[in-house]
Coordinates of C-alpha atoms and ligand atoms in Angstrom, one line a residue:
M216 CA 1.2 6.1 -20.6
P217 CA 3.9 3.8 -19.3
G218 CA 4.7 0.4 -21.0
F219 CA 6.8 -2.7 -20.2
A220 CA 8.2 -5.9 -21.6
S221 CA 8.3 -4.6 -25.1
T222 CA 10.5 -1.7 -24.3
K223 CA 13.3 -3.9 -25.6
E224 CA 13.2 -4.8 -29.3
K225 CA 12.7 -8.5 -29.5
K226 CA 12.2 -10.6 -32.6
F227 CA 9.0 -12.5 -33.1
C228 CA 9.7 -16.1 -33.9
T229 CA 7.1 -18.6 -34.8
S230 CA 9.3 -20.9 -36.7
M231 CA 11.1 -22.6 -33.8
P232 CA 9.6 -25.9 -32.7
M233 CA 8.7 -26.3 -29.1
P234 CA 11.7 -27.7 -27.2
Q235 CA 11.2 -31.0 -25.6
P236 CA 11.0 -31.5 -21.8
R237 CA 14.4 -30.9 -20.2
G238 CA 16.6 -33.7 -19.0
P239 CA 20.1 -35.0 -19.7
S240 CA 20.6 -35.5 -23.4
G241 CA 22.8 -38.2 -25.0
S242 CA 26.0 -36.2 -24.7
G243 CA 27.5 -36.3 -21.2
S244 CA 24.7 -38.5 -19.9
P245 CA 26.0 -41.0 -17.3
D246 CA 23.6 -43.6 -18.8
A247 CA 25.6 -43.5 -22.0
L248 CA 28.8 -44.6 -20.2
D249 CA 30.2 -48.1 -20.6
P250 CA 29.3 -49.9 -17.3
K251 CA 32.6 -51.8 -17.4
L252 CA 34.5 -48.6 -16.6
A253 CA 35.1 -49.4 -13.0
T254 CA 36.6 -46.3 -11.3
R255 CA 35.0 -42.9 -10.9
S256 CA 37.9 -41.2 -12.4
A257 CA 37.9 -43.5 -15.4
R258 CA 34.2 -42.7 -15.8
R259 CA 34.8 -39.0 -15.5
Q260 CA 37.6 -39.3 -18.2
A261 CA 35.2 -41.1 -20.5
S262 CA 32.5 -38.6 -19.9
M263 CA 34.9 -35.7 -20.6
K264 CA 36.1 -37.4 -23.7
E265 CA 32.5 -37.9 -24.9
M266 CA 31.6 -34.3 -24.2
R267 CA 34.7 -33.2 -26.1
A268 CA 33.8 -35.3 -29.0
T269 CA 30.3 -33.8 -29.0
L270 CA 31.6 -30.3 -28.8
D271 CA 34.0 -31.0 -31.7
E272 CA 31.1 -32.5 -33.7
L273 CA 29.1 -29.3 -33.0
G274 CA 31.9 -27.2 -34.4
Q275 CA 33.1 -25.9 -31.0
G276 CA 36.8 -26.9 -31.3
H277 CA 37.7 -23.2 -30.8
L278 CA 36.9 -23.7 -27.1
F279 CA 40.0 -25.9 -26.6
A280 CA 42.3 -23.8 -28.8
Q281 CA 43.4 -21.4 -25.9
W282 CA 43.9 -24.1 -23.3
S283 CA 47.5 -24.3 -22.1
E284 CA 49.6 -27.2 -23.4
G285 CA 50.8 -30.0 -21.2
G286 CA 49.2 -31.8 -18.4
G287 CA 50.0 -29.9 -15.2
S288 CA 47.7 -30.4 -12.2
D289 CA 46.2 -26.9 -12.7
A290 CA 45.3 -27.7 -16.3
K291 CA 43.6 -31.0 -15.2
A292 CA 41.6 -29.2 -12.6
N293 CA 40.6 -26.5 -15.0
E294 CA 39.6 -29.0 -17.6
A295 CA 37.4 -30.8 -15.0
R296 CA 35.8 -27.5 -14.1
F297 CA 35.1 -26.8 -17.8
F298 CA 33.5 -30.2 -18.4
E299 CA 31.4 -29.9 -15.2
Q300 CA 29.9 -26.6 -16.6
M301 CA 29.3 -28.3 -19.9
V302 CA 27.5 -31.2 -18.4
A303 CA 25.3 -28.9 -16.3
L304 CA 24.5 -26.7 -19.4
D305 CA 23.8 -29.9 -21.4
A306 CA 21.4 -31.2 -18.7
S307 CA 19.5 -27.9 -18.2
Y308 CA 18.3 -27.4 -21.8
P309 CA 15.7 -29.5 -23.6
G310 CA 17.7 -31.8 -25.9
G311 CA 21.0 -30.6 -24.4
L312 CA 23.8 -28.6 -26.1
K313 CA 23.2 -30.4 -29.4
A314 CA 19.7 -29.0 -29.5
Y315 CA 20.8 -25.6 -28.3
V316 CA 23.4 -25.2 -31.0
A317 CA 21.0 -26.5 -33.7
N318 CA 18.2 -24.1 -32.6
A319 CA 20.7 -21.3 -32.4
R320 CA 22.0 -21.9 -35.9
Q321 CA 18.5 -22.0 -37.3
L322 CA 17.4 -18.8 -35.6
L323 CA 20.7 -17.0 -36.3
A324 CA 20.3 -17.9 -40.0
E325 CA 16.7 -16.6 -40.0
S326 CA 17.8 -13.4 -38.3
K327 CA 20.6 -12.9 -40.8
S328 CA 18.4 -13.4 -43.8
G329 CA 15.8 -11.1 -42.3
V330 CA 13.0 -13.7 -42.3
N331 CA 9.7 -12.0 -41.4
P332 CA 7.9 -14.3 -39.0
L333 CA 4.8 -12.3 -39.3
E334 CA 4.6 -12.9 -43.1
G335 CA 1.1 -14.2 -44.1
W336 CA -0.6 -13.5 -40.7
T337 CA -3.6 -11.2 -40.5
P338 CA -4.2 -9.4 -37.3
K339 CA -7.6 -8.9 -35.6
V340 CA -8.6 -7.5 -32.2
P341 CA -8.8 -10.5 -29.9
T342 CA -11.5 -11.5 -27.4
G343 CA -11.5 -9.2 -24.4
T344 CA -12.9 -6.4 -22.4
S345 CA -11.8 -2.7 -22.2
L346 CA -12.9 -1.0 -19.0
R347 CA -12.6 2.7 -17.9
F348 CA -11.1 2.8 -14.4
A349 CA -13.7 3.5 -11.7
S350 CA -16.6 3.4 -14.2
T351 CA -19.8 1.6 -13.2
E352 CA -18.8 -1.3 -15.3
Y353 CA -15.4 -1.4 -13.7
L354 CA -16.9 -1.4 -10.2
E355 CA -19.2 -4.2 -11.1
H356 CA -16.3 -6.2 -12.4
E357 CA -14.4 -5.6 -9.2
Q358 CA -17.2 -7.1 -7.2
V359 CA -17.3 -10.3 -9.4
G360 CA -13.5 -10.5 -9.2
V361 CA -13.5 -10.4 -5.4
Q362 CA -15.4 -13.7 -5.3
E363 CA -12.5 -15.3 -7.2
L364 CA -9.7 -14.0 -5.1
D365 CA -9.7 -17.2 -2.9
G366 CA -8.6 -19.2 -6.0
C367 CA -5.6 -17.0 -6.8
S368 CA -1.9 -17.8 -6.9
F369 CA 0.9 -15.5 -7.8
V370 CA 4.1 -15.8 -9.7
L371 CA 6.8 -13.1 -9.6
V372 CA 9.5 -13.3 -12.2
A373 CA 12.6 -11.8 -10.7
G374 CA 15.5 -13.6 -12.3
G375 CA 16.5 -10.8 -14.7
L376 CA 19.9 -9.0 -14.7
G377 CA 18.4 -5.5 -14.7
E378 CA 21.3 -4.4 -16.9
R379 CA 19.5 -1.3 -18.1
L380 CA 18.9 0.0 -14.6
G381 CA 22.5 -0.6 -13.4
F382 CA 21.6 -1.2 -9.8
S383 CA 24.1 -3.6 -8.1
G384 CA 21.6 -5.2 -5.9
I385 CA 18.3 -7.0 -6.6
K386 CA 15.5 -4.9 -8.0
V387 CA 12.9 -6.3 -5.6
A388 CA 15.0 -4.8 -2.7
L389 CA 14.7 -1.3 -4.1
P390 CA 12.5 1.2 -2.3
Y391 CA 9.4 1.7 -4.5
Q392 CA 9.2 5.2 -3.1
I393 CA 11.4 7.0 -0.5
S394 CA 8.7 8.5 1.7
T395 CA 8.7 5.2 3.7
G396 CA 11.6 3.5 1.9
D397 CA 9.7 0.2 1.8
C398 CA 10.9 -2.2 -0.9
Y399 CA 9.0 -3.8 -3.8
L400 CA 9.0 -7.2 -2.3
Q401 CA 7.4 -5.8 0.9
L402 CA 4.7 -4.1 -1.2
Y403 CA 4.1 -7.2 -3.2
I404 CA 3.7 -9.5 -0.3
G405 CA 1.7 -7.0 1.6
S406 CA -0.6 -6.7 -1.4
I407 CA -1.1 -10.5 -1.7
L408 CA -1.8 -10.6 2.1
A409 CA -4.4 -7.9 1.6
L410 CA -6.0 -9.9 -1.2
Q411 CA -5.9 -13.0 1.0
R412 CA -7.7 -11.2 3.8
R413 CA -10.3 -9.9 1.3
A414 CA -10.7 -13.4 -0.1
A415 CA -11.3 -14.8 3.4
E416 CA -13.9 -12.1 4.1
A417 CA -15.7 -12.8 0.8
T418 CA -15.8 -16.6 1.3
G419 CA -16.1 -16.8 5.1
K420 CA -13.2 -19.3 5.0
P421 CA -9.5 -19.1 6.0
V422 CA -7.5 -18.6 2.8
Q423 CA -3.8 -18.8 2.1
L424 CA -2.7 -17.5 -1.3
P425 CA 0.6 -19.1 -2.6
L426 CA 3.4 -17.1 -4.2
A427 CA 6.2 -18.5 -6.4
I428 CA 9.2 -16.4 -7.2
M429 CA 11.4 -17.3 -10.1
L430 CA 15.0 -16.3 -9.5
S431 CA 18.4 -16.9 -11.1
E432 CA 22.0 -17.4 -10.0
D433 CA 22.2 -13.6 -10.0
T434 CA 19.2 -13.0 -7.8
F435 CA 18.6 -16.1 -5.7
A436 CA 20.8 -15.7 -2.6
L437 CA 20.0 -12.0 -2.1
T438 CA 16.2 -12.5 -2.5
E439 CA 16.2 -15.5 -0.1
E440 CA 18.2 -13.4 2.3
L441 CA 15.8 -10.4 2.1
L442 CA 12.9 -12.7 2.7
K443 CA 14.5 -14.4 5.7
A444 CA 15.7 -11.2 7.2
N445 CA 12.2 -9.8 7.2
G446 CA 10.2 -12.8 8.3
Y447 CA 8.9 -13.2 4.7
F448 CA 7.2 -9.8 5.2
G449 CA 4.4 -11.5 7.1
M450 CA 3.8 -14.4 4.8
L451 CA 4.2 -18.0 6.0
E452 CA 7.5 -19.4 4.7
S453 CA 5.4 -22.4 3.4
Q454 CA 3.4 -20.1 1.2
V455 CA 6.4 -19.0 -0.8
T456 CA 8.1 -21.2 -3.4
L457 CA 11.5 -20.1 -4.7
L458 CA 12.3 -21.4 -8.2
K459 CA 15.7 -21.1 -9.9
Q460 CA 16.2 -20.7 -13.6
E461 CA 19.5 -21.8 -15.2
K462 CA 21.4 -19.8 -17.8
V463 CA 22.2 -20.7 -21.4
P464 CA 25.6 -20.4 -23.2
C465 CA 26.4 -17.2 -25.1
L466 CA 26.9 -17.4 -28.8
G467 CA 29.8 -15.6 -30.5
D468 CA 28.9 -15.7 -34.2
N469 CA 26.4 -16.8 -36.8
D470 CA 27.7 -20.4 -36.6
A471 CA 26.6 -20.5 -33.0
R472 CA 30.1 -20.9 -31.7
L473 CA 29.9 -20.8 -27.9
S474 CA 31.7 -17.9 -26.3
P475 CA 34.4 -18.6 -23.7
D476 CA 34.9 -16.1 -20.9
P477 CA 37.7 -13.7 -22.1
D478 CA 39.3 -13.9 -18.6
D479 CA 38.9 -17.7 -18.2
P480 CA 39.2 -20.0 -21.2
Y481 CA 37.9 -22.9 -19.0
R482 CA 34.5 -21.2 -18.6
L483 CA 31.7 -20.4 -21.0
L484 CA 29.9 -17.1 -20.9
T485 CA 26.3 -17.6 -20.0
K486 CA 23.2 -15.4 -19.7
P487 CA 19.6 -15.8 -18.6
H488 CA 17.4 -17.6 -21.1
G489 CA 14.5 -15.2 -20.4
H490 CA 11.3 -15.2 -18.3
G491 CA 9.8 -17.9 -20.5
D492 CA 11.6 -20.4 -18.3
V493 CA 8.9 -19.8 -15.7
H494 CA 6.5 -22.2 -17.3
F495 CA 8.9 -25.1 -17.4
L496 CA 9.9 -24.5 -13.8
L497 CA 6.4 -24.2 -12.4
H498 CA 5.6 -27.5 -14.2
S499 CA 8.8 -29.5 -13.5
T500 CA 9.0 -28.7 -9.8
G501 CA 5.4 -29.9 -9.3
T502 CA 4.4 -26.4 -8.1
L503 CA 1.3 -26.2 -10.4
E504 CA 0.2 -29.7 -9.4
R505 CA 0.5 -28.8 -5.7
W506 CA -1.4 -25.6 -6.1
Q507 CA -4.1 -27.4 -8.1
G508 CA -4.5 -29.9 -5.3
A509 CA -4.9 -27.0 -2.8
G510 CA -7.8 -25.6 -4.8
V511 CA -6.0 -22.8 -6.8
R512 CA -7.9 -21.8 -9.9
W513 CA -5.9 -18.8 -11.2
V514 CA -2.3 -17.9 -11.7
Y515 CA -1.2 -14.2 -11.9
F516 CA 2.2 -13.4 -13.3
F517 CA 3.9 -10.1 -12.5
Q518 CA 7.4 -8.6 -12.7
D519 CA 10.0 -7.2 -10.3
T520 CA 9.3 -3.4 -10.3
N521 CA 5.7 -2.5 -11.1
A522 CA 4.3 -1.1 -7.9
P523 CA 0.6 -0.7 -9.0
C524 CA 0.4 -4.3 -10.5
F525 CA -2.4 -5.5 -8.2
K526 CA -4.7 -2.5 -8.6
V527 CA -6.7 -3.8 -11.5
L528 CA -6.5 -7.5 -10.7
P529 CA -10.0 -8.0 -9.2
A530 CA -11.6 -6.4 -12.3
C531 CA -9.5 -8.4 -14.6
L532 CA -10.3 -11.7 -12.7
A533 CA -13.9 -11.0 -13.5
V534 CA -13.1 -10.7 -17.2
S535 CA -11.3 -14.0 -17.1
K536 CA -14.3 -15.6 -15.4
K537 CA -17.0 -14.0 -17.6
L538 CA -15.2 -14.8 -20.8
A539 CA -13.9 -18.2 -19.6
M540 CA -10.4 -17.2 -20.6
E541 CA -7.5 -19.7 -20.4
V542 CA -5.1 -16.8 -20.9
N543 CA -5.9 -13.2 -20.1
S544 CA -3.3 -10.6 -20.9
V545 CA -3.8 -7.8 -18.4
C546 CA -3.2 -4.7 -20.6
V547 CA -3.1 -1.0 -20.6
A548 CA -4.9 1.2 -23.1
R549 CA -2.2 1.8 -25.7
R550 CA -1.6 5.0 -27.7
A551 CA -0.4 4.6 -31.3
G552 CA 3.4 4.7 -31.6
E553 CA 3.9 4.0 -27.9
S554 CA 6.8 1.6 -27.3
I555 CA 4.7 -1.2 -25.8
G556 CA 3.6 -4.3 -27.7
G557 CA 0.0 -4.9 -28.8
I558 CA -2.0 -8.0 -28.2
M559 CA -3.3 -9.3 -31.5
Q560 CA -5.2 -12.4 -32.8
L561 CA -3.2 -13.5 -35.8
D562 CA -4.9 -15.7 -38.4
K563 CA -3.3 -17.6 -41.3
G564 CA -5.5 -20.2 -43.1
D565 CA -6.8 -22.5 -40.4
E566 CA -4.2 -21.4 -37.9
S567 CA -4.9 -18.8 -35.3
M568 CA -3.0 -17.5 -32.2
T569 CA -3.4 -14.5 -29.9
V570 CA 0.0 -13.1 -29.0
N571 CA 2.0 -10.0 -28.2
V572 CA 3.4 -8.2 -31.3
E573 CA 6.4 -6.1 -30.5
Y574 CA 5.9 -2.4 -30.9
N575 CA 8.6 -2.1 -33.6
Q576 CA 6.6 -4.5 -35.8
I577 CA 3.1 -3.2 -35.3
D578 CA 3.1 -0.4 -37.9
A579 CA 4.6 -2.5 -40.7
L580 CA 2.2 -5.5 -40.0
L581 CA -0.8 -3.2 -40.0
K582 CA 0.2 -1.5 -43.2
A583 CA 0.8 -4.8 -44.9
T584 CA -2.6 -6.2 -43.9
V585 CA -5.6 -4.5 -42.3
E586 CA -4.8 -0.8 -41.9
P587 CA -3.0 1.2 -44.6
K588 CA -2.4 4.0 -42.2
G589 CA -0.5 1.7 -39.9
D590 CA -0.3 2.2 -36.2
V591 CA -3.0 4.9 -35.6
D592 CA -5.4 5.7 -32.7
G593 CA -9.1 4.9 -33.0
P594 CA -11.9 7.3 -32.3
D595 CA -11.5 7.0 -28.6
G596 CA -8.0 8.3 -28.7
Y597 CA -6.4 4.9 -28.1
S598 CA -4.9 2.2 -30.4
P599 CA -7.4 -0.6 -31.0
W600 CA -4.6 -3.0 -30.0
P601 CA -4.4 -3.4 -26.2
G602 CA -1.0 -2.6 -24.8
S603 CA 0.9 -5.6 -23.5
I604 CA 2.6 -5.2 -20.1
N605 CA 3.3 -8.9 -19.4
Q606 CA 0.9 -9.2 -16.5
L607 CA -0.8 -12.5 -17.3
L608 CA -3.7 -14.2 -15.7
F609 CA -4.0 -17.9 -16.5
A610 CA -6.7 -20.4 -15.6
L611 CA -4.8 -23.0 -13.7
A612 CA -6.5 -26.3 -14.9
P613 CA -5.9 -25.9 -18.6
Y614 CA -2.5 -24.4 -18.0
A615 CA -1.3 -27.3 -15.9
A616 CA -2.8 -29.8 -18.3
K617 CA -1.0 -28.2 -21.3
L618 CA 2.3 -28.1 -19.5
K619 CA 2.0 -31.8 -18.7
Q620 CA 1.6 -32.4 -22.4
T621 CA 4.4 -30.1 -23.7
G622 CA 6.8 -30.3 -20.7
G623 CA 6.9 -26.5 -20.5
G624 CA 9.3 -25.7 -23.4
M625 CA 8.8 -22.3 -25.0
P626 CA 9.4 -21.0 -28.5
E627 CA 12.7 -19.1 -28.6
F628 CA 14.2 -16.1 -30.4
V629 CA 17.6 -14.5 -30.9
N630 CA 18.4 -10.8 -30.9
P631 CA 22.0 -10.2 -32.0
K632 CA 23.3 -6.7 -32.3
Y633 CA 25.3 -6.8 -35.5
T634 CA 28.5 -4.7 -36.1
D635 CA 27.2 -3.6 -39.5
G636 CA 24.7 -4.2 -42.3
T637 CA 26.4 -7.3 -43.5
K638 CA 25.2 -9.0 -40.3
S639 CA 28.3 -11.1 -40.2
A640 CA 29.6 -10.2 -36.7
F641 CA 28.1 -9.3 -33.4
K642 CA 28.9 -6.4 -31.2
A643 CA 28.7 -8.7 -28.1
P644 CA 27.9 -12.4 -27.7
T645 CA 24.2 -13.1 -27.8
R646 CA 22.0 -16.0 -26.7
L647 CA 18.7 -17.7 -27.2
E648 CA 15.9 -16.3 -25.2
C649 CA 12.2 -17.2 -24.5
M650 CA 9.4 -15.0 -23.1
M651 CA 6.6 -16.0 -20.8
Q652 CA 4.0 -14.2 -22.9
D653 CA 4.7 -16.6 -25.8
Y654 CA 2.9 -19.4 -23.9
P655 CA -0.3 -19.0 -26.0
K656 CA 1.8 -20.1 -29.1
S657 CA 1.6 -23.6 -27.6
L658 CA -2.2 -23.6 -27.6
G659 CA -4.6 -24.6 -30.4
P660 CA -7.1 -22.2 -32.0
E661 CA -9.9 -23.5 -29.7
A662 CA -8.3 -22.0 -26.6
V663 CA -9.8 -18.8 -25.3
V664 CA -6.9 -16.3 -25.2
G665 CA -7.7 -12.6 -24.8
F666 CA -7.2 -9.4 -22.9
S667 CA -8.6 -7.1 -20.3
S668 CA -7.6 -3.5 -20.6
V669 CA -8.1 -0.6 -18.2
S670 CA -7.8 3.0 -19.3
D671 CA -7.5 6.3 -17.5
A672 CA -5.4 5.0 -14.6
V673 CA -1.8 4.1 -13.8
S674 CA -1.5 0.4 -13.4
F675 CA 1.9 0.0 -15.0
S676 CA 5.1 1.9 -14.2
P677 CA 8.2 -0.4 -14.0
V678 CA 11.7 0.7 -13.1
K679 CA 14.1 -0.3 -15.7
T680 CA 16.1 2.7 -16.9
N681 CA 19.2 4.2 -15.3
L682 CA 19.3 7.9 -14.5
K683 CA 21.5 9.0 -17.4
D684 CA 19.3 7.3 -20.0
A685 CA 16.1 8.5 -18.2
R686 CA 17.3 12.1 -18.4
T687 CA 17.9 11.9 -22.1
K688 CA 14.6 10.3 -23.1
P689 CA 12.6 12.4 -25.5
K690 CA 10.0 14.6 -23.9
G691 CA 6.6 12.8 -23.5
M692 CA 8.2 9.3 -23.7
P693 CA 7.8 7.2 -20.6
T694 CA 11.2 6.9 -18.8
Y695 CA 10.6 3.7 -16.7
S696 CA 12.9 5.2 -14.2
A697 CA 13.1 5.1 -10.4
A698 CA 11.7 8.7 -10.4
S699 CA 8.7 7.8 -12.6
G700 CA 8.1 4.6 -10.7
E701 CA 7.9 6.6 -7.5
A702 CA 5.8 9.4 -8.8
D703 CA 3.4 7.0 -10.4
I704 CA 2.7 5.1 -7.2
Y705 CA 1.7 8.4 -5.5
L706 CA -0.5 9.1 -8.6
S707 CA -2.0 5.6 -8.5
N708 CA -3.0 6.1 -4.8
C709 CA -4.4 9.5 -5.7
E710 CA -6.5 7.9 -8.4
M711 CA -7.9 5.5 -5.9
L712 CA -8.7 8.4 -3.5
T713 CA -10.4 10.3 -6.4
A714 CA -12.4 7.2 -7.4
A715 CA -13.5 7.1 -3.7
G716 CA -14.8 10.7 -4.1
V717 CA -11.9 12.8 -2.6
K718 CA -11.2 16.1 -4.5
L719 CA -7.5 16.6 -4.9
P720 CA -5.6 19.6 -6.1
A721 CA -4.6 19.7 -9.8
F722 CA -1.4 17.7 -10.5
K723 CA 1.5 19.4 -12.2
E724 CA 4.6 18.5 -14.1
T725 CA 7.9 18.8 -12.2
T726 CA 11.4 17.4 -12.5
R727 CA 13.1 15.1 -9.9
G728 CA 16.7 14.2 -10.3
G729 CA 16.5 15.7 -13.8
V730 CA 13.6 13.4 -14.9
T731 CA 10.2 14.9 -15.7
V732 CA 7.4 13.4 -13.5
M733 CA 3.9 14.3 -12.5
D734 CA 3.6 15.8 -9.0
C735 CA 0.6 15.1 -6.9
P736 CA 0.1 14.7 -3.1
R737 CA 2.5 12.0 -2.1
V738 CA 0.1 9.4 -0.9
V739 CA 1.5 6.1 0.5
I740 CA -1.2 3.7 1.7
D741 CA -0.6 0.2 2.9
P742 CA -2.5 -2.4 0.8
S743 CA -4.4 -3.5 3.9
F744 CA -6.5 -0.3 3.4
G745 CA -8.5 -2.1 0.7
V746 CA -8.1 -3.9 -2.6
T747 CA -11.0 -2.4 -4.6
V748 CA -12.5 1.0 -5.1
A749 CA -15.5 -0.1 -3.1
D750 CA -13.2 -1.0 -0.1
W751 CA -11.7 2.5 -0.3
K752 CA -15.1 4.2 -0.5
A753 CA -16.2 2.3 2.7
K754 CA -13.2 3.7 4.6
L755 CA -13.8 7.2 3.3
P756 CA -17.4 7.8 4.3
E757 CA -17.2 11.6 3.8
P758 CA -14.7 12.1 1.0
S759 CA -15.5 15.8 0.7
A760 CA -14.1 16.2 4.2
V761 CA -10.7 14.9 3.1
Q762 CA -8.3 17.6 1.9
L763 CA -4.7 17.3 0.9
A764 CA -2.8 20.5 0.0
P765 CA -0.4 20.5 -3.0
G766 CA 3.0 19.2 -1.9
S767 CA 1.6 17.3 1.0
T768 CA 2.7 13.8 2.0
L769 CA 0.2 11.4 3.6
V770 CA 1.6 8.1 4.8
L771 CA -0.8 5.5 6.2
R772 CA 1.0 2.4 7.2
G773 CA 0.7 -0.7 9.4
D774 CA -2.5 -2.7 9.6
L775 CA -5.1 -0.4 8.0
S776 CA -8.0 -2.9 8.0
G777 CA -9.6 -1.1 11.0
L778 CA -8.9 2.5 9.8
T779 CA -11.7 4.9 8.8
I780 CA -11.0 8.5 7.6
E781 CA -13.9 10.8 8.3
S782 CA -12.3 14.2 8.1
L783 CA -8.7 15.2 7.5
A784 CA -7.2 18.5 6.4
L785 CA -3.5 18.1 5.6
S786 CA -1.0 20.7 4.6
G787 CA 2.5 19.2 5.1
T788 CA 3.3 15.7 6.2
L789 CA 1.2 13.3 8.3
V790 CA 2.3 9.7 9.1
V791 CA -0.2 7.4 10.7
D792 CA 1.2 4.0 11.7
L793 CA -1.3 1.5 13.1
A794 CA -0.6 -1.6 15.2
P795 CA -2.1 -4.9 14.1
G796 CA -5.8 -5.1 14.9
A797 CA -6.1 -1.4 15.7
V798 CA -9.5 0.2 15.1
V799 CA -9.0 3.9 14.5
T800 CA -11.1 6.7 13.0
L801 CA -9.4 9.9 11.8
K802 CA -11.9 12.6 12.6
S803 CA -11.4 16.4 12.6
V804 CA -7.7 15.9 12.0
K805 CA -6.0 19.2 11.0
E806 CA -2.3 19.0 10.4
R807 CA -0.3 21.9 9.1
N808 CA 3.5 21.7 9.0
A809 CA 6.5 22.4 6.8
G810 CA 6.3 18.9 5.4
W811 CA 8.8 17.0 3.4
A812 CA 10.4 18.0 0.1
F813 CA 12.5 16.2 -2.5
K814 CA 15.9 17.6 -3.2
D815 CA 18.1 16.9 -6.2
L816 CA 21.5 15.4 -5.4
A817 CA 24.5 17.6 -6.1
E818 CA 27.1 16.4 -8.6
G819 CA 29.2 13.7 -7.0
E820 CA 27.2 13.7 -3.7
E821 CA 27.8 10.5 -1.7
V822 CA 24.5 8.7 -1.0
P823 CA 23.4 5.1 -0.8
E824 CA 22.9 3.5 -4.2
P825 CA 19.0 3.4 -4.2
L826 CA 19.2 7.2 -3.9
A827 CA 22.0 7.6 -6.4
I828 CA 20.0 5.8 -9.1
R829 CA 17.1 8.3 -8.5
G830 CA 19.2 11.5 -8.5
Y831 CA 17.3 12.9 -5.6
T832 CA 16.7 12.5 -1.9
L833 CA 14.0 13.5 0.6
Ligands
UTP752 P1 13.2 -7.2 -18.2 O1 12.8 -7.3 -19.6 O2 13.0 -6.0 -17.5 O3 14.7 -7.7 -18.1 O4 12.5 -8.4 -17.4 P2 15.8 -7.5 -16.9 O5 16.7 -8.6 -17.1 O6 15.1 -7.4 -15.6 O7 16.4 -6.1 -17.2 P3 17.5 -5.8 -18.4 O8 16.9 -6.1 -19.7 O9 18.7 -6.6 -18.1 O10 17.7 -4.3 -18.2 C1 11.1 -8.3 -17.1 C2 10.9 -9.2 -15.9 O11 11.3 -10.5 -16.2 C3 12.2 -11.0 -15.2 C4 12.9 -9.7 -14.7 O12 13.4 -10.0 -13.4 C5 11.7 -8.8 -14.7 O13 10.9 -9.0 -13.5 N1 13.2 -11.9 -15.9 C6 13.8 -11.5 -17.0 C7 13.4 -13.1 -15.4 O14 12.8 -13.5 -14.4 N2 14.3 -14.0 -16.0 C8 15.0 -13.6 -17.1 O15 15.7 -14.4 -17.6 C9 14.7 -12.3 -17.6

């Protein structure tokens, strides 16, 4: 079973106070300047002086130690550049650099002394619903959820560096499979447009579902370019809001000394602050308020490379609605020991919160509290703790109200990699981070925070791991590689066909690019085919008359809203590409040809990067 956000070990931190709303702090603020300083340059000098004093006060004098002596014009320009960056960093963190350094010192000290933030908390399975994919209960939930689609909005967090994957472009531009080569962003927007069309059908009204994308300096320009070059993949430009997160300074040691760039002493190293920034940005840009005014009721958060992320949304919407959930963590059924976090309600005295507990902390927490055997499966073969994949469904009204109150700051954590057991030095500079799933920590015990979990289906298969690491993952462990992401979207579509009644050949294990994956008919179906199992059933009125031989590729693309498949026998490859508005029935279609096959790349073979990171081609 695949897993997500918690594939990186992160520290659970409850001790950090919520940062205050962002804005310029005292240091470097123009308001703090003496109004009598007449000229701009004099003001700049004063501002620089003040910032320098602040940095000295914060124990950051090392930053100036490597500056060249003397006052040449280069040095002056470099100094101005340095202070410009400082002022920007100061203004983009709640409470400014003073607060950043203070928070960092506290968290670094806690990390060094090995404080256990889970000490004293007792876990319990939170409010929620577990559904088996395509069961009667699941189908009923889908029908309830369809009635809520008109109130949905979507938030894609895509500001991450993707260091583990090692792809030089943006991850949303990667093909999610190479049978068509369509990219993640195209699939995501196509899926939202399909949900939009279904919402309009369900309500009988025109519907426009908004999408916000959180980006960073590393991903903004390329993502905007991709959208523009492709006409926003069919969405209206006005439906899409691009948000940009700022970075935070890197920290070089336990005293939170900021790290200069080794190649440029007039620049600080910075890194993303984490996807937790999304709450602040949605609030501070007025996006949530605007959506609320337009009648939005739900906000769905998803990440940059999980192709089947919308599959279970209608059913999970019904769970949110039925249980009146403020926050619904859309989960997968977790197996004990699996490297994904678990959603737990943690109680301590009068305090209670429902949060993600990282996978590396689950066993110890359970042993110390409610389960002497630790992280073990229950009688149904799954861990009782739903597996967190960071797909979150929020009710908009209480979310917007809470952010107005808190300003959107998130609790932070730090995760330094120490050089040795003395924990006195880091292998590489670290930084403070925050995670979007920590939002419930800002809620009181009265808030309904829970989960919806779907078993027996692929709904989570992100692409995060480079080929070399994927090849060396222990057998049976999910690889989160380009190969598994691709194989799993075929599998996910096959699951939908099976749920609609189609009998498929047995799937078997194979390797692609040296990575073990499950091979099934390679089915690529545009989201316009349908957004629920019931929609697929309606388009497959005689499922027993649909046959796909092992190794076949079926690509259905274009506008599939008018497509019906009555009978089809395929051995090889069939591509059906429909024009907008086409009404087509596939009847007595028999196609037999040599088909397409995947081929591993030879050592050193020159191919475009999206193929090189897979290790195979078509
Ligand atoms: P990951 O945990 O996969 O991080 O992010 P990453 O930065 O993409 O990859 P690595 O760790 O460097 O290998 C999960 C999701 O959160 C987004 C990512 O773009 C991805 O969709 N994210 C992460 C942000 O939007 N901002 C961040 O600061 C970090």
